[in-house]
CSV table of N, CA, C and O in Angstrom, one decimal:
chain,number,residue,atom,x,y,z
A,1,UNK,N,16.7,-5.1,32.3
A,1,UNK,CA,16.1,-4.0,32.2
A,1,UNK,C,14.9,-4.4,31.2
A,1,UNK,O,15.2,-5.0,30.0
A,2,UNK,N,13.8,-4.0,31.3
A,2,UNK,CA,12.7,-4.4,30.3
A,2,UNK,C,12.3,-2.7,29.6
A,2,UNK,O,12.0,-1.8,30.4
A,3,UNK,N,12.2,-2.8,28.3
A,3,UNK,CA,11.9,-1.5,27.6
A,3,UNK,C,10.9,-2.0,26.7
A,3,UNK,O,10.7,-3.2,26.0
A,4,UNK,N,9.6,-1.4,27.0
A,4,UNK,CA,8.4,-1.4,25.8
A,4,UNK,C,8.1,0.0,25.1
A,4,UNK,O,8.4,0.9,25.7
A,5,UNK,N,7.6,0.1,23.9
A,5,UNK,CA,7.2,0.9,23.1
A,5,UNK,C,5.6,0.7,23.4
A,5,UNK,O,5.0,-0.4,23.5
A,6,UNK,N,5.1,1.8,23.7
A,6,UNK,CA,3.6,2.1,23.7
A,6,UNK,C,3.1,3.1,22.8
A,6,UNK,O,3.7,3.9,22.6
A,7,UNK,N,1.5,2.9,22.3
A,7,UNK,CA,1.2,3.9,21.3
A,7,UNK,C,0.8,4.7,22.1
A,7,UNK,O,-0.4,4.6,22.8
A,8,UNK,N,0.7,6.2,21.6
A,8,UNK,CA,-0.2,7.0,21.9
A,8,UNK,C,-0.6,7.7,20.5
A,8,UNK,O,0.0,7.6,19.5
A,9,UNK,N,-2.3,8.1,20.5
A,9,UNK,CA,-2.5,8.8,19.4
A,9,UNK,C,-3.0,10.1,19.4
A,9,UNK,O,-3.2,10.4,20.3
A,10,UNK,N,-2.7,10.7,18.3
A,10,UNK,CA,-3.1,12.2,18.4
A,10,UNK,C,-4.4,12.4,17.6
A,10,UNK,O,-4.0,11.8,16.1
A,11,UNK,N,-5.5,12.9,17.9
A,11,UNK,CA,-6.8,13.1,17.1
A,11,UNK,C,-7.1,14.5,17.2
A,11,UNK,O,-7.3,15.0,18.2
A,12,UNK,N,-7.1,15.1,16.3
A,12,UNK,CA,-7.2,16.5,15.8
A,12,UNK,C,-6.3,17.6,16.9
A,12,UNK,O,-6.9,18.3,17.4
A,13,UNK,N,-5.0,17.2,16.9
A,13,UNK,CA,-4.1,17.8,17.7
A,13,UNK,C,-4.1,17.4,19.0
A,13,UNK,O,-3.3,17.9,20.0
A,14,UNK,N,-4.9,16.5,19.7
A,14,UNK,CA,-5.2,16.0,21.0
A,14,UNK,C,-4.6,14.6,21.3
A,14,UNK,O,-5.0,13.9,20.6
A,15,UNK,N,-3.7,14.7,22.1
A,15,UNK,CA,-3.2,13.4,22.5
A,15,UNK,C,-4.1,12.6,23.5
A,15,UNK,O,-4.6,13.0,24.0
A,16,UNK,N,-4.2,11.2,22.9
A,16,UNK,CA,-4.8,10.0,23.7
A,16,UNK,C,-4.1,9.1,24.0
A,16,UNK,O,-3.1,8.7,23.5
A,17,UNK,N,-3.8,8.9,25.6
A,17,UNK,CA,-2.9,8.1,26.1
A,17,UNK,C,-3.3,6.7,25.5
A,17,UNK,O,-4.3,6.2,25.1
A,18,UNK,N,-2.0,6.0,25.9
A,18,UNK,CA,-2.1,4.4,25.5
A,18,UNK,C,-3.3,3.9,26.6
A,18,UNK,O,-4.2,2.8,26.2
A,19,UNK,N,-3.5,4.2,27.8
A,19,UNK,CA,-4.5,3.3,28.9
A,19,UNK,C,-5.9,3.7,28.4
A,19,UNK,O,-7.0,3.1,28.3
A,20,UNK,N,-6.3,5.0,27.7
A,20,UNK,CA,-7.5,5.6,27.0
A,20,UNK,C,-7.8,4.5,26.3
A,20,UNK,O,-8.7,4.2,25.8
A,21,UNK,N,-6.8,4.2,25.0
A,21,UNK,CA,-7.1,3.6,24.1
A,21,UNK,C,-7.3,1.9,24.3
A,21,UNK,O,-8.0,1.3,24.2
A,22,UNK,N,-6.5,1.6,25.5
A,22,UNK,CA,-6.9,0.3,26.1
A,22,UNK,C,-8.2,0.3,26.5
A,22,UNK,O,-9.2,-1.0,26.2
A,23,UNK,N,-8.9,1.1,27.2
A,23,UNK,CA,-10.4,1.1,27.6
A,23,UNK,C,-11.2,1.3,26.5
A,23,UNK,O,-12.3,0.3,26.6
A,24,UNK,N,-11.1,2.1,25.3
A,24,UNK,CA,-12.0,1.8,24.2
A,24,UNK,C,-11.7,0.3,23.4
A,24,UNK,O,-12.5,-0.2,23.3
A,25,UNK,N,-10.8,-0.1,23.5
A,25,UNK,CA,-10.2,-1.5,23.0
A,25,UNK,C,-11.1,-2.8,24.3
A,25,UNK,O,-12.2,-3.4,23.6
A,26,UNK,N,-11.3,-2.5,25.3
A,26,UNK,CA,-11.8,-3.0,26.2
A,26,UNK,C,-13.5,-3.2,26.4
A,26,UNK,O,-14.1,-4.0,26.3
A,27,UNK,N,-13.9,-2.1,26.1
A,27,UNK,CA,-15.2,-1.6,25.6
A,27,UNK,C,-15.7,-2.5,24.6
A,27,UNK,O,-16.9,-3.1,24.3
A,28,UNK,N,-15.0,-2.5,23.7
A,28,UNK,CA,-15.2,-3.1,22.3
A,28,UNK,C,-15.1,-4.4,22.4
A,28,UNK,O,-16.3,-5.3,22.1
A,29,UNK,N,-14.3,-5.3,23.3
A,29,UNK,CA,-14.3,-6.7,23.3
A,29,UNK,C,-15.3,-7.2,24.3
A,29,UNK,O,-15.7,-8.1,24.2
A,30,UNK,N,-15.4,-6.3,25.4
A,30,UNK,CA,-16.4,-6.6,26.7
A,30,UNK,C,-17.9,-6.4,25.9
A,30,UNK,O,-18.7,-7.0,26.6
A,31,UNK,N,-18.1,-5.4,25.1
A,31,UNK,CA,-19.3,-4.9,24.9
A,31,UNK,C,-20.1,-4.1,26.0
A,31,UNK,O,-21.4,-4.0,26.1
A,32,UNK,N,-19.4,-3.8,27.2
A,32,UNK,CA,-19.7,-3.3,28.4
A,32,UNK,C,-18.9,-2.2,28.9
A,32,UNK,O,-17.5,-2.5,29.3
A,33,UNK,N,-19.4,-1.3,29.5
A,33,UNK,CA,-18.3,0.0,30.5
A,33,UNK,C,-18.2,-0.7,31.5
A,33,UNK,O,-16.8,-0.8,32.0
A,34,UNK,N,-18.9,-1.3,32.4
A,34,UNK,CA,-19.0,-2.1,33.7
A,34,UNK,C,-17.6,-3.4,33.4
A,34,UNK,O,-16.7,-3.4,34.3
A,35,UNK,N,-18.1,-4.0,32.1
A,35,UNK,CA,-17.1,-5.0,32.4
A,35,UNK,C,-15.7,-4.7,32.0
A,35,UNK,O,-14.8,-5.2,32.1
A,36,UNK,N,-15.5,-3.7,31.0
A,36,UNK,CA,-14.1,-2.9,30.3
A,36,UNK,C,-13.6,-2.7,31.7
A,36,UNK,O,-12.1,-2.8,31.8
A,37,UNK,N,-14.3,-1.9,32.8
A,37,UNK,CA,-13.8,-1.2,34.1
A,37,UNK,C,-13.2,-2.7,34.7
A,37,UNK,O,-11.9,-2.3,35.3
A,38,UNK,N,-13.9,-3.4,34.9
A,38,UNK,CA,-13.3,-4.4,35.8
A,38,UNK,C,-12.4,-5.3,35.2
A,38,UNK,O,-11.6,-5.6,35.8
A,39,UNK,N,-12.2,-5.7,33.9
A,39,UNK,CA,-10.8,-5.8,33.2
A,39,UNK,C,-9.7,-5.3,33.5
A,39,UNK,O,-8.5,-5.7,33.6
A,40,UNK,N,-9.9,-3.9,33.3
A,40,UNK,CA,-8.9,-2.8,33.7
A,40,UNK,C,-8.6,-2.7,35.1
A,40,UNK,O,-7.4,-2.2,35.2
A,41,UNK,N,-9.2,-3.0,35.7
A,41,UNK,CA,-9.1,-2.8,37.2
A,41,UNK,C,-9.5,-1.3,37.7
A,41,UNK,O,-8.3,-0.7,38.5
A,42,UNK,N,-10.2,-0.6,36.9
A,42,UNK,CA,-10.5,0.8,37.5
A,42,UNK,C,-12.1,0.8,37.5
A,42,UNK,O,-12.7,-0.2,37.4
A,43,UNK,N,-12.6,2.2,38.0
A,43,UNK,CA,-14.1,2.2,38.2
A,43,UNK,C,-14.5,2.7,36.8
A,43,UNK,O,-14.1,2.9,36.2
A,44,UNK,N,-15.9,2.7,36.7
A,44,UNK,CA,-16.6,2.5,35.8
A,44,UNK,C,-16.7,4.1,35.6
A,44,UNK,O,-16.0,4.7,34.0
A,45,UNK,N,-16.6,5.0,36.3
A,45,UNK,CA,-16.4,6.4,36.0
A,45,UNK,C,-14.9,6.7,35.4
A,45,UNK,O,-15.0,7.7,34.4
A,46,UNK,N,-14.1,6.2,35.7
A,46,UNK,CA,-12.6,6.4,34.8
A,46,UNK,C,-12.7,6.0,33.7
A,46,UNK,O,-12.5,6.6,32.8
A,47,UNK,N,-13.4,4.9,33.4
A,47,UNK,CA,-13.5,4.3,32.2
A,47,UNK,C,-14.2,5.1,31.1
A,47,UNK,O,-14.3,5.5,30.1
A,48,UNK,N,-15.7,5.9,31.6
A,48,UNK,CA,-16.5,6.9,30.8
A,48,UNK,C,-15.5,7.9,30.7
A,48,UNK,O,-15.6,8.7,29.7
A,49,UNK,N,-14.6,8.5,31.7
A,49,UNK,CA,-13.7,9.4,31.4
A,49,UNK,C,-12.6,9.4,30.2
A,49,UNK,O,-12.5,10.5,29.5
A,50,UNK,N,-12.1,8.3,30.3
A,50,UNK,CA,-11.4,7.7,29.3
A,50,UNK,C,-12.1,8.0,27.7
A,50,UNK,O,-11.3,8.4,27.0
A,51,UNK,N,-13.0,7.3,27.6
A,51,UNK,CA,-14.1,7.5,26.5
A,51,UNK,C,-14.5,8.9,26.4
A,51,UNK,O,-14.5,9.3,25.1
A,52,UNK,N,-14.8,9.4,27.2
A,52,UNK,CA,-15.0,11.1,27.1
A,52,UNK,C,-13.9,12.0,26.4
A,52,UNK,O,-14.2,12.7,25.6
A,53,UNK,N,-12.7,11.6,27.1
A,53,UNK,CA,-11.4,12.3,26.2
A,53,UNK,C,-11.4,12.1,24.8
A,53,UNK,O,-10.9,12.8,24.2
A,54,UNK,N,-11.5,10.7,24.5
A,54,UNK,CA,-11.1,10.3,23.1
A,54,UNK,C,-12.3,11.1,22.2
A,54,UNK,O,-12.0,11.5,21.3
A,55,UNK,N,-13.5,10.9,23.1
A,55,UNK,CA,-14.7,11.6,22.2
A,55,UNK,C,-14.7,13.1,21.9
A,55,UNK,O,-14.9,13.7,20.9
A,56,UNK,N,-14.2,13.8,22.9
A,56,UNK,CA,-13.7,15.3,22.9
A,56,UNK,C,-12.7,15.5,21.7
A,56,UNK,O,-12.7,16.7,21.1
A,57,UNK,N,-11.5,14.7,21.8
A,57,UNK,CA,-10.7,14.8,20.8
A,57,UNK,C,-11.4,14.7,19.3
A,57,UNK,O,-10.9,15.2,18.5
A,58,UNK,N,-12.1,13.5,19.1
A,58,UNK,CA,-12.7,13.5,18.1
A,58,UNK,C,-13.8,14.4,17.6
A,58,UNK,O,-14.0,14.1,16.4
A,59,UNK,N,-14.4,14.9,18.5
A,59,UNK,CA,-15.6,15.8,18.1
A,59,UNK,C,-16.8,15.2,17.7
A,59,UNK,O,-17.8,15.6,17.2
A,60,UNK,N,-16.7,13.7,18.1
A,60,UNK,CA,-18.2,12.6,17.8
A,60,UNK,C,-18.0,11.7,18.6
A,60,UNK,O,-17.1,11.5,19.2
A,61,UNK,N,-19.2,11.2,19.1
A,61,UNK,CA,-19.4,9.8,19.9
A,61,UNK,C,-18.2,8.8,19.3
A,61,UNK,O,-18.4,8.5,18.1
A,62,UNK,N,-17.5,7.9,20.4
A,62,UNK,CA,-17.0,6.8,19.9
A,62,UNK,C,-17.3,5.4,20.4
A,62,UNK,O,-17.3,4.6,19.9
A,63,UNK,N,-18.7,5.8,21.6
A,63,UNK,CA,-18.9,4.9,22.0
A,63,UNK,C,-20.6,5.0,22.1
A,63,UNK,O,-20.9,6.1,22.4
A,64,UNK,N,-21.4,3.9,21.8
A,64,UNK,CA,-23.2,3.9,21.9
A,64,UNK,C,-23.2,3.3,22.8
A,64,UNK,O,-22.8,2.0,22.9
A,65,UNK,N,-23.9,3.3,24.0
A,65,UNK,CA,-24.2,2.4,25.3
A,65,UNK,C,-25.7,2.6,25.1
A,65,UNK,O,-26.5,3.6,25.1
A,66,UNK,N,-26.3,1.5,25.7
A,66,UNK,CA,-27.7,1.4,25.9
A,66,UNK,C,-28.0,0.5,27.1
A,66,UNK,O,-26.7,-0.2,27.6
A,67,UNK,N,-29.0,0.2,27.6
A,67,UNK,CA,-29.4,-0.6,28.6
A,67,UNK,C,-28.9,-1.8,28.4
A,67,UNK,O,-28.3,-2.7,29.3
A,68,UNK,N,-28.5,-2.6,27.1
A,68,UNK,CA,-28.0,-4.0,26.7
A,68,UNK,C,-26.2,-4.0,26.7
A,68,UNK,O,-26.1,-5.0,26.4
A,69,UNK,N,-25.7,-2.8,26.6
A,69,UNK,CA,-24.4,-2.9,26.4
A,69,UNK,C,-24.0,-1.8,25.6
A,69,UNK,O,-24.4,-0.6,25.4
A,70,UNK,N,-22.7,-1.4,25.4
A,70,UNK,CA,-21.9,-0.5,24.7
A,70,UNK,C,-21.3,-1.2,23.5
A,70,UNK,O,-20.9,-2.4,23.4
A,71,UNK,N,-21.3,-0.4,22.5
A,71,UNK,CA,-20.8,-0.8,20.9
A,71,UNK,C,-20.0,0.5,20.5
A,71,UNK,O,-20.4,1.5,20.9
A,72,UNK,N,-19.0,0.0,19.7
A,72,UNK,CA,-18.5,1.4,19.3
A,72,UNK,C,-19.0,2.0,17.6
A,72,UNK,O,-19.8,0.9,17.1
A,73,UNK,N,-18.9,3.2,17.6
A,73,UNK,CA,-19.5,3.7,16.7
A,73,UNK,C,-18.7,3.6,15.5
A,73,UNK,O,-17.5,3.2,15.8
A,74,UNK,N,-19.1,4.0,14.3
A,74,UNK,CA,-18.0,3.9,13.4
A,74,UNK,C,-16.6,4.9,13.5
A,74,UNK,O,-15.5,4.4,13.2
A,75,UNK,N,-16.7,5.9,14.1
A,75,UNK,CA,-15.4,6.6,14.7
A,75,UNK,C,-14.8,6.0,15.7
A,75,UNK,O,-13.7,5.8,15.6
A,76,UNK,N,-15.5,5.3,16.7
A,76,UNK,CA,-14.5,4.4,17.6
A,76,UNK,C,-13.6,3.2,16.9
A,76,UNK,O,-13.0,3.0,17.4
A,77,UNK,N,-14.8,2.8,16.1
A,77,UNK,CA,-13.8,1.5,15.2
A,77,UNK,C,-12.8,2.1,14.8
A,77,UNK,O,-11.8,1.3,14.5
A,78,UNK,N,-12.6,3.1,13.7
A,78,UNK,CA,-11.8,3.5,13.0
A,78,UNK,C,-10.5,4.2,14.0
A,78,UNK,O,-9.3,3.8,13.7
A,79,UNK,N,-10.8,4.5,15.1
A,79,UNK,CA,-9.9,4.9,16.5
A,79,UNK,C,-9.1,3.4,17.0
A,79,UNK,O,-7.9,3.7,16.9
A,80,UNK,N,-10.1,2.9,17.2
A,80,UNK,CA,-9.6,1.3,17.5
A,80,UNK,C,-8.9,0.9,16.4
A,80,UNK,O,-7.7,0.0,16.7
A,81,UNK,N,-9.2,0.5,15.4
A,81,UNK,CA,-8.6,0.0,14.2
A,81,UNK,C,-7.2,0.7,14.1
A,81,UNK,O,-6.1,0.1,14.0
A,82,UNK,N,-7.0,1.9,14.0
A,82,UNK,CA,-5.6,2.7,13.8
A,82,UNK,C,-4.6,2.2,15.0
A,82,UNK,O,-3.5,2.1,15.0
A,83,UNK,N,-5.3,2.0,16.6
A,83,UNK,CA,-4.4,1.8,17.6
A,83,UNK,C,-4.0,0.2,17.4
A,83,UNK,O,-2.8,0.1,17.7
A,84,UNK,N,-4.8,-0.5,17.2
A,84,UNK,CA,-4.4,-2.2,16.7
A,84,UNK,C,-3.1,-2.1,15.9
A,84,UNK,O,-2.1,-2.7,16.3
A,85,UNK,N,-3.4,-1.3,15.0
A,85,UNK,CA,-2.1,-1.0,13.9
A,85,UNK,C,-0.9,-0.7,14.3
A,85,UNK,O,0.2,-1.3,14.1
A,86,UNK,N,-1.0,0.2,15.0
A,86,UNK,CA,0.2,0.9,15.6
A,86,UNK,C,0.7,-0.2,16.7
A,86,UNK,O,1.8,0.0,16.8
A,87,UNK,N,-0.3,-0.6,17.3
A,87,UNK,CA,0.7,-1.6,18.5
A,87,UNK,C,1.0,-2.8,17.7
A,87,UNK,O,2.0,-3.3,18.4
A,88,UNK,N,0.4,-3.4,16.8
A,88,UNK,CA,1.1,-4.3,16.0
A,88,UNK,C,2.6,-3.9,15.5
A,88,UNK,O,3.4,-5.0,15.5
A,89,UNK,N,2.8,-2.9,15.3
A,89,UNK,CA,4.5,-2.6,14.6
A,89,UNK,C,5.2,-2.4,15.8
A,89,UNK,O,6.2,-2.2,15.8
A,90,UNK,N,4.6,-2.2,17.3
A,90,UNK,CA,5.4,-2.2,18.3
A,90,UNK,C,5.8,-3.5,19.1
A,90,UNK,O,6.9,-3.4,20.0
A,91,UNK,N,5.2,-4.9,18.5
A,91,UNK,CA,5.6,-5.9,19.2
A,91,UNK,C,7.0,-6.5,18.8
A,91,UNK,O,7.4,-6.1,17.7
A,92,UNK,N,7.5,-6.9,19.6
A,92,UNK,CA,9.1,-7.2,19.7
A,92,UNK,C,8.8,-8.6,18.9
A,92,UNK,O,9.8,-8.8,18.4
A,93,UNK,N,8.2,-9.4,18.8
A,93,UNK,CA,8.1,-10.4,18.4
A,93,UNK,C,7.3,-10.9,16.6
A,93,UNK,O,7.4,-11.8,16.3
A,94,UNK,N,7.4,-9.6,16.1
A,94,UNK,CA,7.0,-9.6,14.8
A,94,UNK,C,7.7,-10.1,13.6
A,94,UNK,O,7.6,-9.9,12.4
A,95,UNK,N,9.4,-10.0,14.0
A,95,UNK,CA,9.9,-10.4,12.9
A,95,UNK,C,10.5,-9.3,12.2
A,95,UNK,O,9.9,-8.0,12.5
A,96,UNK,N,10.7,-9.6,10.9
A,96,UNK,CA,11.1,-8.7,10.2
A,96,UNK,C,10.3,-8.6,8.7
A,96,UNK,O,9.8,-9.8,8.1
A,97,UNK,N,10.0,-7.4,8.2
A,97,UNK,CA,9.4,-7.3,7.1
A,97,UNK,C,9.9,-6.4,5.8
A,97,UNK,O,10.7,-5.5,6.6
A,98,UNK,N,10.1,-7.2,5.0
A,98,UNK,CA,11.2,-6.3,3.7
A,98,UNK,C,10.5,-6.2,2.7
A,98,UNK,O,9.8,-7.3,1.9
A,99,UNK,N,10.5,-5.1,2.1
A,99,UNK,CA,9.7,-4.6,1.0
A,99,UNK,C,10.9,-4.7,-0.2
A,99,UNK,O,11.7,-4.2,-0.1
A,100,UNK,N,10.2,-5.2,-1.4
A,100,UNK,CA,11.1,-5.0,-2.6
A,100,UNK,C,10.5,-5.3,-3.8
A,100,UNK,O,9.3,-5.7,-3.8
A,101,UNK,N,10.9,-4.9,-5.1
A,101,UNK,CA,10.3,-5.1,-6.4
A,101,UNK,C,10.3,-6.5,-6.6
A,101,UNK,O,11.4,-7.4,-6.5
A,102,UNK,N,9.6,-6.6,-7.9
A,102,UNK,CA,9.7,-8.0,-8.5
A,102,UNK,C,11.4,-8.1,-8.9
A,102,UNK,O,11.9,-9.3,-9.1
A,103,UNK,N,11.9,-7.0,-9.3
A,103,UNK,CA,13.0,-7.3,-10.1
A,103,UNK,C,14.4,-7.7,-8.9
A,103,UNK,O,15.3,-8.2,-9.2
A,104,UNK,N,14.4,-7.0,-7.7
A,104,UNK,CA,15.0,-7.5,-6.6
A,104,UNK,C,14.7,-8.6,-5.4
A,104,UNK,O,15.6,-8.9,-5.0
A,105,UNK,N,13.4,-9.1,-5.7
A,105,UNK,CA,13.3,-10.1,-5.1
A,105,UNK,C,14.2,-11.3,-5.0
A,105,UNK,O,14.2,-11.8,-3.8
A,106,UNK,N,14.7,-11.9,-6.2
A,106,UNK,CA,15.7,-12.9,-6.3
A,106,UNK,C,16.9,-12.9,-5.1
A,106,UNK,O,17.3,-13.4,-4.6
A,107,UNK,N,17.3,-11.5,-5.6
A,107,UNK,CA,18.4,-11.1,-4.8
A,107,UNK,C,18.3,-11.4,-3.4
A,107,UNK,O,18.9,-11.5,-2.2
A,108,UNK,N,17.1,-10.5,-2.7
A,108,UNK,CA,17.0,-10.5,-1.5
A,108,UNK,C,16.5,-11.5,-0.7
A,108,UNK,O,17.1,-11.9,0.3
A,109,UNK,N,15.8,-12.7,-1.4
A,109,UNK,CA,15.5,-14.0,-1.2
A,109,UNK,C,16.9,-14.7,-0.9
A,109,UNK,O,17.2,-15.3,0.3
A,110,UNK,N,17.9,-14.6,-1.8
A,110,UNK,CA,19.1,-15.4,-1.5
A,110,UNK,C,20.1,-14.6,-0.4
A,110,UNK,O,20.9,-15.5,0.2
A,111,UNK,N,19.9,-13.5,-0.1
A,111,UNK,CA,20.4,-13.0,0.9
A,111,UNK,C,19.8,-13.5,2.1
A,111,UNK,O,20.7,-14.1,3.2
A,112,UNK,N,18.7,-13.2,2.4
A,112,UNK,CA,18.0,-14.3,3.7
A,112,UNK,C,18.5,-15.7,3.9
A,112,UNK,O,18.8,-16.3,4.9
A,113,UNK,N,18.3,-16.3,2.5
A,113,UNK,CA,18.7,-17.8,2.9
A,113,UNK,C,20.3,-17.9,3.2
A,113,UNK,O,20.7,-18.9,3.9
A,114,UNK,N,21.3,-17.1,2.6
A,114,UNK,CA,22.8,-17.1,3.0
A,114,UNK,C,22.8,-16.7,4.5
A,114,UNK,O,23.5,-17.6,5.3
A,115,UNK,N,22.0,-16.1,5.1
A,115,UNK,CA,22.2,-15.7,6.4
A,115,UNK,C,21.6,-16.4,7.4
A,115,UNK,O,21.3,-16.4,8.5
A,116,UNK,N,20.8,-17.4,6.8
A,116,UNK,CA,19.6,-18.3,7.7
A,116,UNK,C,18.6,-17.8,8.4
A,116,UNK,O,18.4,-18.1,9.4
A,117,UNK,N,18.2,-16.6,7.7
A,117,UNK,CA,17.2,-15.7,8.3
A,117,UNK,C,15.7,-16.5,7.8
A,117,UNK,O,15.2,-16.4,6.8
A,118,UNK,N,14.7,-17.2,8.9
A,118,UNK,CA,13.7,-17.4,8.4
A,118,UNK,C,12.7,-16.8,9.1
A,118,UNK,O,11.2,-17.2,8.7
A,119,UNK,N,12.4,-15.8,9.9
A,119,UNK,CA,11.5,-15.2,10.5
A,119,UNK,C,11.4,-13.9,9.5
A,119,UNK,O,11.2,-12.9,10.1
A,120,UNK,N,11.5,-13.8,8.4
A,120,UNK,CA,11.2,-12.7,7.3
A,120,UNK,C,10.0,-12.9,6.4
A,120,UNK,O,9.9,-13.7,6.0
A,121,UNK,N,9.3,-11.6,6.3
A,121,UNK,CA,8.1,-11.6,5.5
A,121,UNK,C,8.6,-10.8,4.3
A,121,UNK,O,9.1,-9.6,4.6
A,122,UNK,N,8.7,-11.4,3.2
A,122,UNK,CA,8.9,-10.4,2.2
A,122,UNK,C,7.9,-9.9,1.4
A,122,UNK,O,6.9,-11.0,1.0
A,123,UNK,N,7.8,-8.5,1.3
A,123,UNK,CA,6.4,-8.3,0.3
A,123,UNK,C,7.0,-7.9,-1.0
A,123,UNK,O,7.9,-6.7,-0.8
A,124,UNK,N,6.5,-8.5,-2.1
A,124,UNK,CA,6.8,-8.2,-3.3
A,124,UNK,C,5.9,-7.0,-3.9
A,124,UNK,O,4.9,-8.1,-4.3
A,125,UNK,N,6.2,-5.9,-4.2
A,125,UNK,CA,5.1,-5.1,-4.8
A,125,UNK,C,5.8,-4.1,-5.4
A,125,UNK,O,7.2,-3.8,-5.5
A,126,UNK,N,5.2,-3.1,-6.0
A,126,UNK,CA,5.6,-1.7,-6.4
A,126,UNK,C,6.2,-1.1,-5.3
A,126,UNK,O,5.9,-1.0,-4.4
A,127,UNK,N,7.1,-0.2,-5.5
A,127,UNK,CA,7.6,0.7,-4.7
A,127,UNK,C,6.7,1.7,-3.8
A,127,UNK,O,7.1,1.5,-2.4
A,128,UNK,N,5.7,2.0,-4.8
A,128,UNK,CA,4.9,3.0,-3.7
A,128,UNK,C,3.9,2.3,-2.7
A,128,UNK,O,3.8,2.6,-1.4
A,129,UNK,N,3.6,0.9,-3.1
A,129,UNK,CA,3.0,0.3,-2.0
A,129,UNK,C,3.9,-0.4,-0.8
A,129,UNK,O,3.4,-0.4,0.2
A,130,UNK,N,5.0,-0.6,-1.2
A,130,UNK,CA,6.0,-1.1,-0.1
A,130,UNK,C,6.5,0.2,0.6
A,130,UNK,O,6.5,-0.1,2.0
A,131,UNK,N,6.6,1.5,0.0
A,131,UNK,CA,6.8,2.5,1.3
A,131,UNK,C,5.2,2.6,2.1
A,131,UNK,O,5.7,2.9,3.2
A,132,UNK,N,4.4,2.5,1.5
A,132,UNK,CA,3.2,2.7,2.2
A,132,UNK,C,3.1,1.5,3.7
A,132,UNK,O,2.7,2.0,4.6
A,133,UNK,N,3.5,0.4,3.3
A,133,UNK,CA,3.4,-0.7,4.4
A,133,UNK,C,4.7,-0.8,5.3
A,133,UNK,O,4.5,-1.5,6.1
A,134,UNK,N,5.4,0.5,5.3
A,134,UNK,CA,6.3,0.1,6.0
A,134,UNK,C,6.1,1.0,7.5
A,134,UNK,O,5.3,1.9,7.8
């Protein structure tokens, strides 16, 4: 059995699906609605609809299209950045990230060493920063 986590973002109370966010990412990467459609295996009108749904939720344009191609607006870039951040948290291969304070860092490091855990990222910072990072 294969189980995966997928990101859905809510903008102004409206759910934006993983597929719509993939379309935004493809437009950003390819610089074109038609290239994004080809990459995703859908038609250009479907990509336009996905982008329109994102823009309707945001209340402003997410993509600017010209005859020479398409680019993300600052709104589109902010949405894409949030999507990428959320996707990174869902990856299975990211290992462990542990936040601790300078006072506890030696103890935490010795625990990882005793357990022979090598795929751990240790973030030594103040507690408020560590809580925001998780």
